[in-house]
Short mmCIF file of C-alpha atoms in Angstrom, two decimals:
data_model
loop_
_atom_site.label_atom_id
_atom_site.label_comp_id
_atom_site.label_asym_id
_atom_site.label_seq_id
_atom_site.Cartn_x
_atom_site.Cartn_y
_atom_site.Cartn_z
CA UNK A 50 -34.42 74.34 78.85
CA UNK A 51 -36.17 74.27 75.75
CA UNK A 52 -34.15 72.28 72.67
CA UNK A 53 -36.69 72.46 69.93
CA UNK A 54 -36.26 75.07 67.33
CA UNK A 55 -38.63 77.58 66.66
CA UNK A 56 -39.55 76.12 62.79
CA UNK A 57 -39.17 72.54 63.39
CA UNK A 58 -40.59 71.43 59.88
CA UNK A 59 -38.13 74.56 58.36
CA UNK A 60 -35.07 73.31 60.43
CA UNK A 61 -36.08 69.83 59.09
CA UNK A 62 -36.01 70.51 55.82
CA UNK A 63 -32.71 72.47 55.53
CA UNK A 64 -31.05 69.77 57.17
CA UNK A 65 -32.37 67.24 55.38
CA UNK A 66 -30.88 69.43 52.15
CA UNK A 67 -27.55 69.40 53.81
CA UNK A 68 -27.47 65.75 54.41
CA UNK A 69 -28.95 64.77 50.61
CA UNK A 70 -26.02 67.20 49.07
CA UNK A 71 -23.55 65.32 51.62
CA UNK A 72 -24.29 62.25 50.36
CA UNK A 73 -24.73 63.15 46.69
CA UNK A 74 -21.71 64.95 46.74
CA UNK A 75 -19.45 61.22 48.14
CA UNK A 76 -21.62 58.93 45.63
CA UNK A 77 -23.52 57.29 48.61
CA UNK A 78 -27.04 57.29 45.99
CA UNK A 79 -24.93 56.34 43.21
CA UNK A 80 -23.82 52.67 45.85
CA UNK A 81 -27.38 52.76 47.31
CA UNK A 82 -29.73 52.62 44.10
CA UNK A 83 -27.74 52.51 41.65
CA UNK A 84 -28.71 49.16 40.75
CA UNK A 85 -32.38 49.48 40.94
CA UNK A 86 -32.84 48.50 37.11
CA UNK A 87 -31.89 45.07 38.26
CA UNK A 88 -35.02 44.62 40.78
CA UNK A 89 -36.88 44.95 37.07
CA UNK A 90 -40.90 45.67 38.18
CA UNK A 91 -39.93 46.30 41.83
CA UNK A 92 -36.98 48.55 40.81
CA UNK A 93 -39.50 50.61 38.50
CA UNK A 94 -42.23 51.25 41.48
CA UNK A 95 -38.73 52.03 44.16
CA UNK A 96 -37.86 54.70 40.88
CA UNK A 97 -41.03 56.15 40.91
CA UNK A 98 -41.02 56.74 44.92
CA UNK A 99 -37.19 58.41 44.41
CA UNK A 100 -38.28 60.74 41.53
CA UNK A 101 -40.06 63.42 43.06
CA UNK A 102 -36.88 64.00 45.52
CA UNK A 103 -34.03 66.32 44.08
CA UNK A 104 -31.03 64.40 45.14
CA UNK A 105 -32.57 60.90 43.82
CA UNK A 106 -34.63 61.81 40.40
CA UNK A 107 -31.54 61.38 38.50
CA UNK A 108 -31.37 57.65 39.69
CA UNK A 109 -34.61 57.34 39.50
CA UNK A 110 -34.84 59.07 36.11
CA UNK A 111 -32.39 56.80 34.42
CA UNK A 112 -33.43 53.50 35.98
CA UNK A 113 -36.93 54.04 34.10
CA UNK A 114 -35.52 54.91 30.90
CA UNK A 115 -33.44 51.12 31.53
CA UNK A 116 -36.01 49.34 32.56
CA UNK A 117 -38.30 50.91 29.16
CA UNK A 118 -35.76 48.88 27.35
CA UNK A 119 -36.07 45.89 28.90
CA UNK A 120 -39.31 45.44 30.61
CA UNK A 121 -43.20 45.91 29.43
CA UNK A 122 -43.47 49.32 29.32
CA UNK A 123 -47.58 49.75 30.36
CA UNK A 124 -46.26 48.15 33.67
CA UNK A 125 -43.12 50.07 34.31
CA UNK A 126 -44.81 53.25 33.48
CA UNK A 127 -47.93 52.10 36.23
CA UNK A 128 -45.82 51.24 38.71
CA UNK A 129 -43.73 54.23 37.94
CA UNK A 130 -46.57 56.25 38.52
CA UNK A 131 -48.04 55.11 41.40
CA UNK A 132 -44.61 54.94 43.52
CA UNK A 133 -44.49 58.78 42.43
CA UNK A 134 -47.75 58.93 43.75
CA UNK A 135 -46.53 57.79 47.10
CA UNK A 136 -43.49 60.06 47.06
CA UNK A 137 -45.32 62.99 46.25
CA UNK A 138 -47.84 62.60 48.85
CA UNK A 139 -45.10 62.25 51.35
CA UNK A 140 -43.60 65.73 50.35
CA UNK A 141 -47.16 67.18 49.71
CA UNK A 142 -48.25 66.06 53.42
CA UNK A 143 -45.10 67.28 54.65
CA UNK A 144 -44.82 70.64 53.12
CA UNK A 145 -48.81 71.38 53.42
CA UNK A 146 -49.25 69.94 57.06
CA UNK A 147 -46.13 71.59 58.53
CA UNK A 148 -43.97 73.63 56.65
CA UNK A 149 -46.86 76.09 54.84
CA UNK A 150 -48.03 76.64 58.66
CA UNK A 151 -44.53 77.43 59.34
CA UNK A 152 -44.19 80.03 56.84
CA UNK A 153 -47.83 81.28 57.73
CA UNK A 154 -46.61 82.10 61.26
CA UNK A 155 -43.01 83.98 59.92
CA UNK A 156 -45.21 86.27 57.41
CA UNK A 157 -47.72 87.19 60.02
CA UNK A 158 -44.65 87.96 62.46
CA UNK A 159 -42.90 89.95 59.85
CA UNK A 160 -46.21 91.69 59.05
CA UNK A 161 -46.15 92.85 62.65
CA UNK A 162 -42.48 93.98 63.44
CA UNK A 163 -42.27 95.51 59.63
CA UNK A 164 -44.80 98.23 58.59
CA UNK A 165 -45.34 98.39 54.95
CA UNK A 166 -44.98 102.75 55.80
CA UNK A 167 -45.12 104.96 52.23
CA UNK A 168 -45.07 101.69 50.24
CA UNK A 169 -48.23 100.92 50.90
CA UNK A 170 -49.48 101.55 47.16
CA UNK A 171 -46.92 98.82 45.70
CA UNK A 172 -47.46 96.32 48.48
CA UNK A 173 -51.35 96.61 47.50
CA UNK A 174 -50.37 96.47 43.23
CA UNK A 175 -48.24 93.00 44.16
CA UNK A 176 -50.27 91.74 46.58
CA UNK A 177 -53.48 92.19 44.23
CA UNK A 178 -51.26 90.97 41.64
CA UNK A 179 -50.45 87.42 43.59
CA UNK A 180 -54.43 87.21 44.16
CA UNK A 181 -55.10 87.64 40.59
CA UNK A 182 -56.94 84.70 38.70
CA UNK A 183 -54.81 84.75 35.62
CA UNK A 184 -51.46 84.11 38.69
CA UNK A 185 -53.21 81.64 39.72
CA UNK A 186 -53.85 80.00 36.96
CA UNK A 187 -50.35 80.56 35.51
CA UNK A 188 -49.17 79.39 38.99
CA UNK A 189 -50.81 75.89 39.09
CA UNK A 190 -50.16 75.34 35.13
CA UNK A 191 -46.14 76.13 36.25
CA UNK A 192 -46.75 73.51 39.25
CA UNK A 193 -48.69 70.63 36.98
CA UNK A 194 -45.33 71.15 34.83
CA UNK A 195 -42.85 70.59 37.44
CA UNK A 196 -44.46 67.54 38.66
CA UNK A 197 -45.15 66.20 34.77
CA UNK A 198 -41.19 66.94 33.93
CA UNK A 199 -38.73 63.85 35.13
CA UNK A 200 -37.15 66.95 37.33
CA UNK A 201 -37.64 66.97 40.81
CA UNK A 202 -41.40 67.73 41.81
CA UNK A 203 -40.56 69.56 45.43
CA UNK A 204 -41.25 73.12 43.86
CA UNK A 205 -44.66 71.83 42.05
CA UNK A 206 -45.80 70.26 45.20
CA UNK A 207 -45.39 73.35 47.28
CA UNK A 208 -46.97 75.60 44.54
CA UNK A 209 -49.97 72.90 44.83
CA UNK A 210 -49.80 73.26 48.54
CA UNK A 211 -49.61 77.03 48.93
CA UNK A 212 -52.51 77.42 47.19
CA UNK A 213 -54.53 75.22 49.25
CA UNK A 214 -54.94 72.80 46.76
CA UNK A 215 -57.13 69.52 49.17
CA UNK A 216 -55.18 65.67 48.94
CA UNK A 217 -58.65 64.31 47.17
CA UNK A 218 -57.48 66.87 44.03
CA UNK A 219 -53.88 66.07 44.52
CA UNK A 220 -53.87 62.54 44.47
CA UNK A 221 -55.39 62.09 40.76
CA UNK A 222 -53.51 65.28 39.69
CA UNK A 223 -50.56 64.18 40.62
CA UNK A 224 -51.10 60.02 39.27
CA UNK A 225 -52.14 61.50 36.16
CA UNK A 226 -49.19 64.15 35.23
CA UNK A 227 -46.93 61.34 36.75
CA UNK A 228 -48.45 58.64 34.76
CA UNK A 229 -47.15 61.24 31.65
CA UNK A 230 -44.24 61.73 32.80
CA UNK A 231 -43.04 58.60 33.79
CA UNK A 232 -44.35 57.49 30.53
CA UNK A 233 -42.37 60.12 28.25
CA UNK A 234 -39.00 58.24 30.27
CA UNK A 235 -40.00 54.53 29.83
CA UNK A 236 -40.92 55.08 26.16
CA UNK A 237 -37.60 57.19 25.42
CA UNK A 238 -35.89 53.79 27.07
CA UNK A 239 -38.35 51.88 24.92
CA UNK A 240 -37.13 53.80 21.59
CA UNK A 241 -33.61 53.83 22.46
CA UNK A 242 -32.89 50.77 24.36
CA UNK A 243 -35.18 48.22 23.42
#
């Protein structure tokens, strides 16, 4: 008897949305990190790893603007930066290694059991449409944005990954809209707090 889902990586991923809204929803982040701005330097590189993550880059978020008020802020934004780094190449590995493959295999499945019949001529126009240069450019600039803002990077990732973008352009992609980012946050603390 076979216990494994179908879409293991899919299956994974909606339960682990379940779970973070579960323990969003009874404060269990707010108990768990909400005291990260006291770890000062270690609390900034722990924020950076939480804000790519949905349920977390509010913490995260708000624990760099605190610790741009009291800290250097070249080294908070740094270590910032590189522990979003590390949590985007976590979701990035995850999403292109697994979950992409998984949605491969449902589109080619769906291709099969569902014939595209008189609509062929606006299947083509949107399909030639999504190949275009100009939506793929418009694509990636909408990704770089996603993972620059201090809002959750999942969607920026998997635009990244969809499009076959390889880890050795990710990586200083991603360090260098972080490094912005995470910047824009710390120096807002700096302004505001400091």
């Amino acid at each position: 008897m076979k216990l494994l889902p179908k879409y293991p990586n899919l299956t994974l991923f909606g339960f682990s949305i379940l779970v973070g809204v579960s323990l969003a929803y009874f404060g269990v982040f707010d108990e768990l990190f909400g005291s990260l701005g006291a770890l000062g330097y270690v609390g900034a590189l722990v924020a950076g790893i939480l804000l790519p993550i949905t349920f977390t880059a509010p913490i995260a978020t708000i624990t760099l603007f605190y610790l741009g008020g009291h800290y250097d802020v070249g080294t908070v934004t740094l270590l910032g930066a590189v522990g979003a780094l590390i949590g985007d190449l976590g979701i990035f590995i995850f999403v292109k290694d697994g979950t992409m493959a998984e949605i491969e295999g449902i589109r080619s499945e769906y291709r099969i059991n569902h014939r595209t019949h008189g609509h062929y001529r606006r299947h083509r126009a949107l399909v030639d449409l999504f190949k275009s240069k100009p939506f793929h450019a418009l694509s990636l600039f909408i990704g770089g944005l996603l993972i620059l803002s201090p809002f959750p990077d999942e969607l920026g990732i998997a635009i990244f990954a969809s499009y076959k973008v390889n880890i050795k352009k990710f990586i200083p992609l991603s360090l260098t809209l972080n490094t912005i980012g995470v910047w824009l946050v710390v120096m807002a603390g700096h302004l505001f707090v400091g």
